[in-house]
Each structure stands twice: as structure tokens, then as C-alpha cells.
């Protein structure tokens, strides 16, 4: 069954009088808040719908009349963050031929990353998401830095991150698996971590229960087992699956578009293509949330503007010295903050000026310290 067929079936079931569904779009996340937002458009005879896929300027929209194909020509802003994307609640012209998305309702949350473009543009991956599921394969060596990077984007989106360790059946030793889970938990304070197996079904029921209360986006690199996990949650082979390479655990893109699917246990799931690059996009709040342990330690530093490099009375460095904070984690924190600052500076002239002034100040301080040292030697 294709994901479009599955969507149509859900709408038909919703409109047939099921006691648990009060509106045909309820399975897609429709609620009283969205209804209130849409009220002015309803008065004009326009149709609400959830965008379930976007493809080359057109999109599939789940409406009360079923899934319709619509053109996005009326919503073509120069800002790439404002284009129609999977998860948007669209305002559709019901009588047009072809039908058009006139506009979309204000987004509650948005998952954004930076592109590889030299213009430093942001790319929106999904909208109106409640949970950001970060799929990490246990079939390959853990990359905790990548976990932290995904988490920063997840927190920044406004969604609640959740880490799912896939292919848990490939780790036979319970002690080894517990150690891997603990490592991820250390890199993800305050985030739920679940080990699951799409092959054996381990953890799938728990995950389904967690996701039943809203819309989730499934994120991860190619080969992380996202499509297999999506099929396990859906209870059928909807998404195409290809085997990962044995040599490095990497896979080819089997999902080429972002598809929103209704889960049988409640909730909706947006499956995404594997992400080769996970660039930050103005995610300082997300970075601070990921490294809340370091932020907490920093409140004990002697100086409020402590950079945690060589300052006296630095509580963060003290935690590294006594082993309470892994040096890897501090290095990752610094790296993500620097990267985020560079991205923001490319689009913020004021911040570029502040960075230049900071460099000049530090250079002057360094030169003054060197001159003082030379004076003492003489």
C-alpha cells in the first residue's frame, strides 16, 4: 500500500463516524487551535488540509475531501524558510483546476538546518512537529558529536527530541547495550533514549505509545534504519527499504521526499531522507539546551563572561579536571557554538561587527600580555 493510499483510507475511516474521531483531519493533528486559526478562511469557503508531501512545486494535501494534488505557485516567497513544506496546514482553493495552496497557517514549530550553499541559506525540513525522533544505529560505532548536533536542531525547532537507538538486536551482550545507552544519555541530558529493534519488535510498542499524542519527524543519516522503523510503526511495508553496506553501515537514500503518514496507534509520522550534513541554523538556544550540564556549571564560574578556556575560577574547567565533565563534551560544545556563530554572522551585520571587535580586543590583550612578559624578563 502506498503512503497516499494509506492517507486516503485514514480520511475515509475518519469521516465514517468513528466514535474516537470528531473530524476527518483529526488523525493528521487537527485540533481546536487549528480550527480557530482557520476560521477566517472557512468563512471564505476555502478548505483546510495537511501537507503530506511536497514535490517540485506541487504538494499532496490531506483534506476533508481526501488527498488532493495542489500547486504551490501562490506561495513562492524569496525566503526559502517560508516555502510550503511537509507538515504545514494549508489553505486550499476547493474549486480550482488545478487546485492551489493559497497560503498556510502560522507554524507552531519548524525543523530547520543550514544548507551547503555558499549563501548560507536555511532549509526547512518539517513543520508543526511535536516530537523529533533522532534515529541512531547501534550497528556502527556511536558518534556522540553527531547525536549532540541533531539534538541542538531538535530543541531549537520547538519540538521535544527523542533518541531511538535502532538495530538493538545486533548488540547481543546486555552489558554492552546498557553501556551504549548510558553513553548516549550522558550526551543527551533530559532526553528519553529508547533501544528498539524493527526486526524483533523490541521497544516498538513503547515508542508507538510515546508518539501517539502528536506529529513526529524521523531524522537520521542514511543507513540508520529510519524506513524500517517507519514500517514497524505503521504495521506494514509502506516505505522502501535497502540494506546498509556491511563495511561502514551506511545506506543509500530510500526515502527521497518527506512523507507524512498516519500511525495506526494514533499520531502522525513524517519520514525524511537520510541527512548527510546536519548544519546548525541559528540554534544557540538548542545548543544551550543540549549542553544544559555545562550551562549549569558555568553559573558557578567566577566571571559572568567566562569563556571556559583558561580563566581563573572557571567551574567548567574544574569539572573537566576532576573528571565530572568529559573533555570531549566540552570540545563539542565549543565547536557547535563557534559554528552557529559563523552561520548567524553571515546574515547579521551587527553580529559580524561584534565578532570583529572581539577579535581585536583579544588580540590587543594578547599583545599587551606579551609586552608585559618581555618587560619582566628584561
Coordinates of C-alpha atoms in Angstrom, one line a residue:
X1 CA 0.0 0.0 0.0
X2 CA 1.4 3.5 -0.9
X3 CA 1.5 6.2 1.7
X4 CA -1.1 8.1 -0.3
X5 CA -3.5 5.1 -0.3
X6 CA -2.9 4.8 3.5
X7 CA -3.7 8.5 3.9
X8 CA -7.0 8.2 1.9
X9 CA -8.0 5.2 4.0
X10 CA -7.5 7.1 7.2
X11 CA -9.6 10.0 6.0
X12 CA -12.4 7.7 4.9
X13 CA -12.3 6.0 8.3
X14 CA -12.4 9.4 10.0
X15 CA -15.4 10.6 8.0
X16 CA -17.5 7.4 8.6
X17 CA -18.5 8.2 12.1
X18 CA -15.8 6.5 14.2
X19 CA -16.5 7.4 17.9
X20 CA -12.8 8.3 18.5
X21 CA -12.6 10.8 15.6
X22 CA -14.5 14.0 15.7
X23 CA -13.2 15.5 12.5
X24 CA -11.8 13.8 9.3
X25 CA -8.5 15.6 9.8
X26 CA -8.1 14.6 13.5
X27 CA -5.7 11.7 12.6
X28 CA -3.5 14.3 10.9
X29 CA -3.3 16.5 14.1
X30 CA -6.3 18.8 13.5
X31 CA -7.5 20.3 16.8
X32 CA -9.5 23.3 18.2
X33 CA -6.4 25.6 17.9
X34 CA -6.1 24.9 14.2
X35 CA -9.8 25.2 13.7
X36 CA -9.7 28.7 15.3
X37 CA -6.7 29.7 13.2
X38 CA -8.6 28.6 10.0
X39 CA -11.9 30.2 10.9
X40 CA -11.4 33.3 8.7
X41 CA -10.6 31.2 5.7
X42 CA -13.5 28.9 6.3
X43 CA -15.8 31.9 6.0
X44 CA -14.4 32.5 2.5
X45 CA -15.2 28.9 1.5
X46 CA -11.6 27.7 1.5
X47 CA -10.6 24.2 2.5
X48 CA -8.1 23.2 5.3
X49 CA -5.6 20.4 4.7
X50 CA -2.3 19.0 6.0
X51 CA 0.5 18.8 3.5
X52 CA 1.7 15.2 3.4
X53 CA 4.3 15.5 0.6
X54 CA 5.9 18.3 -1.4
X55 CA 7.4 17.5 -4.8
X56 CA 8.8 20.1 -7.3
X57 CA 6.4 22.9 -6.7
X58 CA 3.4 20.8 -6.1
X59 CA 2.1 19.0 -3.0
X60 CA -0.3 16.3 -1.8
X61 CA -2.7 17.7 0.8
X62 CA -4.9 15.6 3.1
X63 CA -8.3 17.4 3.2
X64 CA -11.9 16.5 4.2
X65 CA -12.4 15.5 0.6
X66 CA -9.5 13.1 0.6
X67 CA -5.9 13.6 -0.6
X68 CA -5.7 16.2 -3.4
X69 CA -2.8 17.4 -5.6
X70 CA -2.3 21.2 -5.3
X71 CA 0.1 23.7 -6.8
X72 CA 2.1 26.0 -4.5
X73 CA 2.6 28.8 -7.1
X74 CA 0.7 31.3 -4.9
X75 CA 3.1 30.6 -2.0
X76 CA 6.5 31.3 -3.6
X77 CA 8.4 33.7 -1.3
X78 CA 12.1 34.5 -1.8
X79 CA 12.8 33.3 1.7
X80 CA 13.4 29.5 1.5
X81 CA 12.2 29.1 5.1
X82 CA 8.7 30.2 4.1
X83 CA 8.1 27.8 1.3
X84 CA 5.3 25.2 1.7
X85 CA 6.7 22.1 3.4
X86 CA 5.5 18.7 4.8
X87 CA 3.5 19.2 7.9
X88 CA 2.1 22.6 7.0
X89 CA -1.6 23.3 7.5
X90 CA -2.6 24.6 4.1
X91 CA -5.4 26.8 2.9
X92 CA -6.7 25.2 -0.3
X93 CA -8.9 26.6 -3.1
X94 CA -11.6 23.8 -3.3
X95 CA -12.8 24.7 -6.8
X96 CA -9.6 25.5 -8.7
X97 CA -8.3 23.3 -11.6
X98 CA -5.6 22.7 -10.8
X99 CA -6.1 23.4 -7.1
X100 CA -3.8 25.9 -5.4
X101 CA -2.4 26.3 -1.9
X102 CA -3.3 29.9 -1.2
X103 CA -1.2 30.1 2.0
X104 CA -0.6 28.2 5.1
X105 CA -1.4 28.7 8.8
X106 CA 1.3 30.1 11.1
X107 CA 3.7 27.3 12.2
X108 CA 3.8 26.1 15.8
X109 CA 7.3 24.6 15.3
X110 CA 9.7 24.2 12.4
X111 CA 12.7 21.9 12.0
X112 CA 15.4 23.9 10.1
X113 CA 19.0 23.2 9.1
X114 CA 21.6 25.2 7.1
X115 CA 22.3 24.1 3.6
X116 CA 25.6 23.5 2.0
X117 CA 25.0 26.6 -0.1
X118 CA 27.7 29.3 0.0
X119 CA 24.9 31.8 0.5
X120 CA 24.2 30.1 3.9
X121 CA 20.5 29.5 3.4
X122 CA 18.3 27.7 5.8
X123 CA 16.3 24.7 4.7
X124 CA 13.0 23.8 6.4
X125 CA 12.6 20.0 6.8
X126 CA 9.2 19.7 8.6
X127 CA 6.6 21.9 10.2
X128 CA 4.2 21.7 13.2
X129 CA 6.1 18.8 14.8
X130 CA 5.7 17.7 18.4
X131 CA 8.5 15.1 18.6
X132 CA 11.8 15.0 16.8
X133 CA 12.9 11.3 16.7
X134 CA 16.6 11.0 16.2
X135 CA 17.4 7.5 14.8
X136 CA 20.9 6.3 15.7
X137 CA 22.1 2.9 14.5
X138 CA 23.7 0.5 17.0
X139 CA 25.2 -1.4 14.1
X140 CA 28.0 1.1 13.8
X141 CA 30.3 3.0 16.2
X142 CA 28.4 5.7 18.1
X143 CA 29.2 9.3 17.1
X144 CA 28.1 11.3 20.1
X145 CA 29.1 14.6 18.5
X146 CA 26.5 13.9 15.7
X147 CA 23.9 13.0 18.4
X148 CA 24.5 16.4 20.0
X149 CA 24.2 18.1 16.7
X150 CA 20.9 16.5 15.9
X151 CA 19.7 17.3 19.4
X152 CA 20.6 21.0 19.0
X153 CA 18.4 21.2 15.9
X154 CA 15.7 19.3 17.6
X155 CA 15.5 21.5 20.6
X156 CA 15.7 24.6 18.5
X157 CA 12.7 23.5 16.4
X158 CA 10.4 23.7 19.4
X159 CA 9.7 20.0 19.3
X160 CA 10.6 17.5 22.0
X161 CA 13.6 15.4 21.0
X162 CA 13.6 11.6 21.5
X163 CA 16.6 9.4 20.7
X164 CA 15.9 6.0 19.2
X165 CA 18.8 3.5 19.1
X166 CA 17.9 1.3 16.2
X167 CA 19.0 -2.3 15.3
X168 CA 19.3 -3.1 19.0
X169 CA 19.1 -6.8 18.1
X170 CA 22.6 -6.6 16.7
X171 CA 24.0 -6.0 20.1
X172 CA 23.9 -9.4 21.8
X173 CA 25.6 -8.5 25.1
X174 CA 23.1 -6.8 27.5
X175 CA 26.0 -5.2 29.4
X176 CA 27.4 -3.7 26.1
X177 CA 24.0 -2.4 25.1
X178 CA 23.5 -0.8 28.6
X179 CA 26.8 0.9 28.3
X180 CA 25.9 2.3 24.8
X181 CA 22.6 3.6 26.1
X182 CA 24.4 5.2 29.1
X183 CA 26.9 6.9 26.7
X184 CA 24.0 8.4 24.7
X185 CA 22.1 9.5 27.9
X186 CA 25.3 11.4 29.0
X187 CA 25.3 13.3 25.7
X188 CA 21.6 13.9 25.9
X189 CA 20.6 15.2 29.4
X190 CA 16.8 15.4 29.8
X191 CA 16.1 13.4 26.6
X192 CA 14.4 10.0 26.6
X193 CA 16.6 7.3 25.0
X194 CA 14.9 4.1 23.7
X195 CA 16.7 1.0 22.3
X196 CA 14.5 -0.7 19.6
X197 CA 14.6 -3.4 17.1
X198 CA 12.4 -3.3 14.0
X199 CA 13.3 -7.0 13.4
X200 CA 12.2 -8.4 16.8
X201 CA 9.7 -5.7 17.7
X202 CA 11.6 -4.8 20.9
X203 CA 10.6 -1.3 22.1
X204 CA 8.2 -0.6 19.2
X205 CA 5.1 -0.7 21.4
X206 CA 6.6 1.7 23.9
X207 CA 7.7 4.1 21.0
X208 CA 4.2 3.9 19.4
X209 CA 2.7 5.0 22.7
X210 CA 5.1 7.9 23.1
X211 CA 4.3 9.1 19.5
X212 CA 0.5 8.7 19.7
X213 CA -0.1 12.2 21.0
X214 CA 1.0 14.3 18.1
X215 CA 3.1 14.7 15.0
X216 CA 6.7 13.3 14.9
X217 CA 9.5 13.8 12.4
X218 CA 12.0 10.9 11.9
X219 CA 15.6 12.1 11.4
X220 CA 19.0 10.4 10.9
X221 CA 21.7 9.6 8.5
X222 CA 21.3 7.1 5.7
X223 CA 21.5 3.5 7.0
X224 CA 20.2 4.4 10.4
X225 CA 17.1 2.2 9.8
X226 CA 14.5 5.0 9.6
X227 CA 12.4 3.5 6.8
X228 CA 12.4 0.1 8.5
X229 CA 11.4 1.8 11.8
X230 CA 8.6 3.7 10.0
X231 CA 7.3 0.4 8.6
X232 CA 7.4 -1.2 12.0
X233 CA 5.4 1.7 13.5
X234 CA 2.9 1.7 10.6
X235 CA 2.5 -2.1 10.8
X236 CA 3.0 -2.6 7.1
X237 CA 5.7 -2.2 4.4
X238 CA 4.9 1.4 3.3
X239 CA 8.4 2.8 3.0
X240 CA 11.0 1.2 0.7
X241 CA 14.0 -0.4 2.5
X242 CA 17.5 -1.1 1.3
X243 CA 20.3 -2.9 3.1
X244 CA 23.1 -0.8 4.6
X245 CA 26.7 -1.5 3.5
X246 CA 28.4 -4.0 5.7
X247 CA 31.7 -2.1 5.5
X248 CA 30.5 1.1 7.2
X249 CA 26.8 0.6 8.0
X250 CA 25.9 3.4 5.6
X251 CA 22.9 3.1 3.3
X252 CA 21.5 4.8 0.1
X253 CA 18.6 7.2 0.2
X254 CA 15.5 5.0 0.0
X255 CA 13.2 7.9 1.1
X256 CA 13.5 10.8 -1.4
X257 CA 10.7 13.0 -0.2
X258 CA 9.3 13.9 3.2
X259 CA 6.1 11.9 3.7
X260 CA 3.6 12.4 6.4
X261 CA 1.8 9.2 7.4
X262 CA -0.9 8.4 9.9
X263 CA 0.1 5.9 12.6
X264 CA -2.4 3.2 13.5
X265 CA -1.9 3.7 17.2
X266 CA -2.5 7.5 16.9
X267 CA -0.4 10.4 15.8
X268 CA 1.3 11.1 12.5
X269 CA 4.9 10.5 11.4
X270 CA 7.0 12.5 8.9
X271 CA 9.7 10.3 7.4
X272 CA 12.7 12.1 5.9
X273 CA 15.6 11.2 3.6
X274 CA 18.9 10.5 5.2
X275 CA 20.8 13.6 6.1
X276 CA 24.4 13.7 5.0
X277 CA 25.0 17.1 6.5
X278 CA 23.4 18.4 9.7
X279 CA 24.4 22.1 9.7
X280 CA 23.1 24.4 12.5
X281 CA 20.9 27.3 11.7
X282 CA 20.7 30.0 14.3
X283 CA 20.4 27.3 17.0
X284 CA 22.1 28.9 20.1
X285 CA 19.1 28.1 22.3
X286 CA 19.2 24.5 21.1
X287 CA 22.9 24.2 21.7
X288 CA 22.5 25.6 25.2
X289 CA 19.7 23.1 25.9
X290 CA 21.8 20.1 24.7
X291 CA 24.7 21.2 26.9
X292 CA 22.5 22.2 29.9
X293 CA 25.0 20.5 32.2
X294 CA 27.8 22.8 31.0
X295 CA 25.4 25.8 31.2
X296 CA 24.6 24.8 34.8
X297 CA 28.3 24.5 35.7
X298 CA 29.0 27.9 34.1
X299 CA 26.8 29.6 36.7
X300 CA 29.5 28.8 39.2
X301 CA 32.3 30.5 37.3
X302 CA 34.0 33.5 38.9
X303 CA 33.4 35.7 35.8
X304 CA 30.0 36.0 34.1
X305 CA 31.6 36.2 30.6
X306 CA 33.9 33.2 31.3
X307 CA 34.8 31.5 28.0
X308 CA 35.9 28.3 29.8
X309 CA 39.4 28.3 28.3
X310 CA 41.9 29.5 30.8
X311 CA 40.1 31.9 33.1
X312 CA 40.7 31.6 36.9
X313 CA 37.8 30.3 38.9
X314 CA 36.2 28.5 35.9
X315 CA 33.8 25.9 37.3
X316 CA 33.6 24.2 33.9
X317 CA 37.3 23.6 33.6
X318 CA 37.3 22.4 37.2
X319 CA 34.7 19.8 36.3
X320 CA 36.9 18.6 33.4
X321 CA 39.9 18.4 35.7
X322 CA 38.1 16.2 38.3
X323 CA 36.5 14.0 35.7
X324 CA 32.9 15.1 36.2
X325 CA 32.7 16.6 32.7
X326 CA 34.3 14.7 29.7
X327 CA 36.7 16.9 27.7
X328 CA 35.0 15.5 24.5
X329 CA 31.7 17.1 25.6
X330 CA 33.3 20.5 26.3
X331 CA 35.1 20.4 22.9
X332 CA 31.7 19.6 21.2
X333 CA 30.0 22.4 23.0
X334 CA 32.7 24.9 21.8
X335 CA 32.6 23.6 18.3
X336 CA 28.8 23.9 17.9
X337 CA 28.8 27.4 19.4
X338 CA 31.5 28.5 17.0
X339 CA 29.7 27.0 14.0
X340 CA 26.4 28.6 15.0
X341 CA 28.0 32.0 15.5
X342 CA 29.6 31.8 12.0
X343 CA 26.2 30.9 10.4
X344 CA 24.4 33.7 12.2
X345 CA 27.2 36.2 11.4
X346 CA 26.8 35.6 7.6
X347 CA 23.3 37.1 7.8
X348 CA 23.7 39.5 10.7
X349 CA 25.9 42.6 10.0
X350 CA 25.7 43.7 13.6
X351 CA 27.0 40.4 14.9
X352 CA 29.8 40.4 12.3
X353 CA 30.9 43.7 13.8
X354 CA 30.8 42.4 17.3
X355 CA 32.9 39.4 16.4
X356 CA 35.5 41.6 14.7
X357 CA 35.6 43.9 17.7
X358 CA 36.0 40.9 20.0
X359 CA 38.9 39.5 17.9
X360 CA 40.6 42.9 18.0
X361 CA 40.1 43.2 21.8
X362 CA 41.6 39.7 22.4
X363 CA 44.5 40.5 20.0
X364 CA 45.2 43.7 21.9
X365 CA 45.1 41.9 25.3
X366 CA 47.4 39.2 23.9
X367 CA 49.9 41.7 22.7
X368 CA 49.8 43.7 26.0
X369 CA 50.4 40.5 27.9
X370 CA 53.3 39.6 25.7
X371 CA 54.8 43.1 26.2
X372 CA 54.4 42.9 29.9
X373 CA 56.1 39.5 29.9
X374 CA 59.0 40.8 27.9
X375 CA 59.3 43.8 30.4
X376 CA 59.6 41.4 33.3
X377 CA 62.3 39.4 31.5
X378 CA 64.3 42.5 30.9

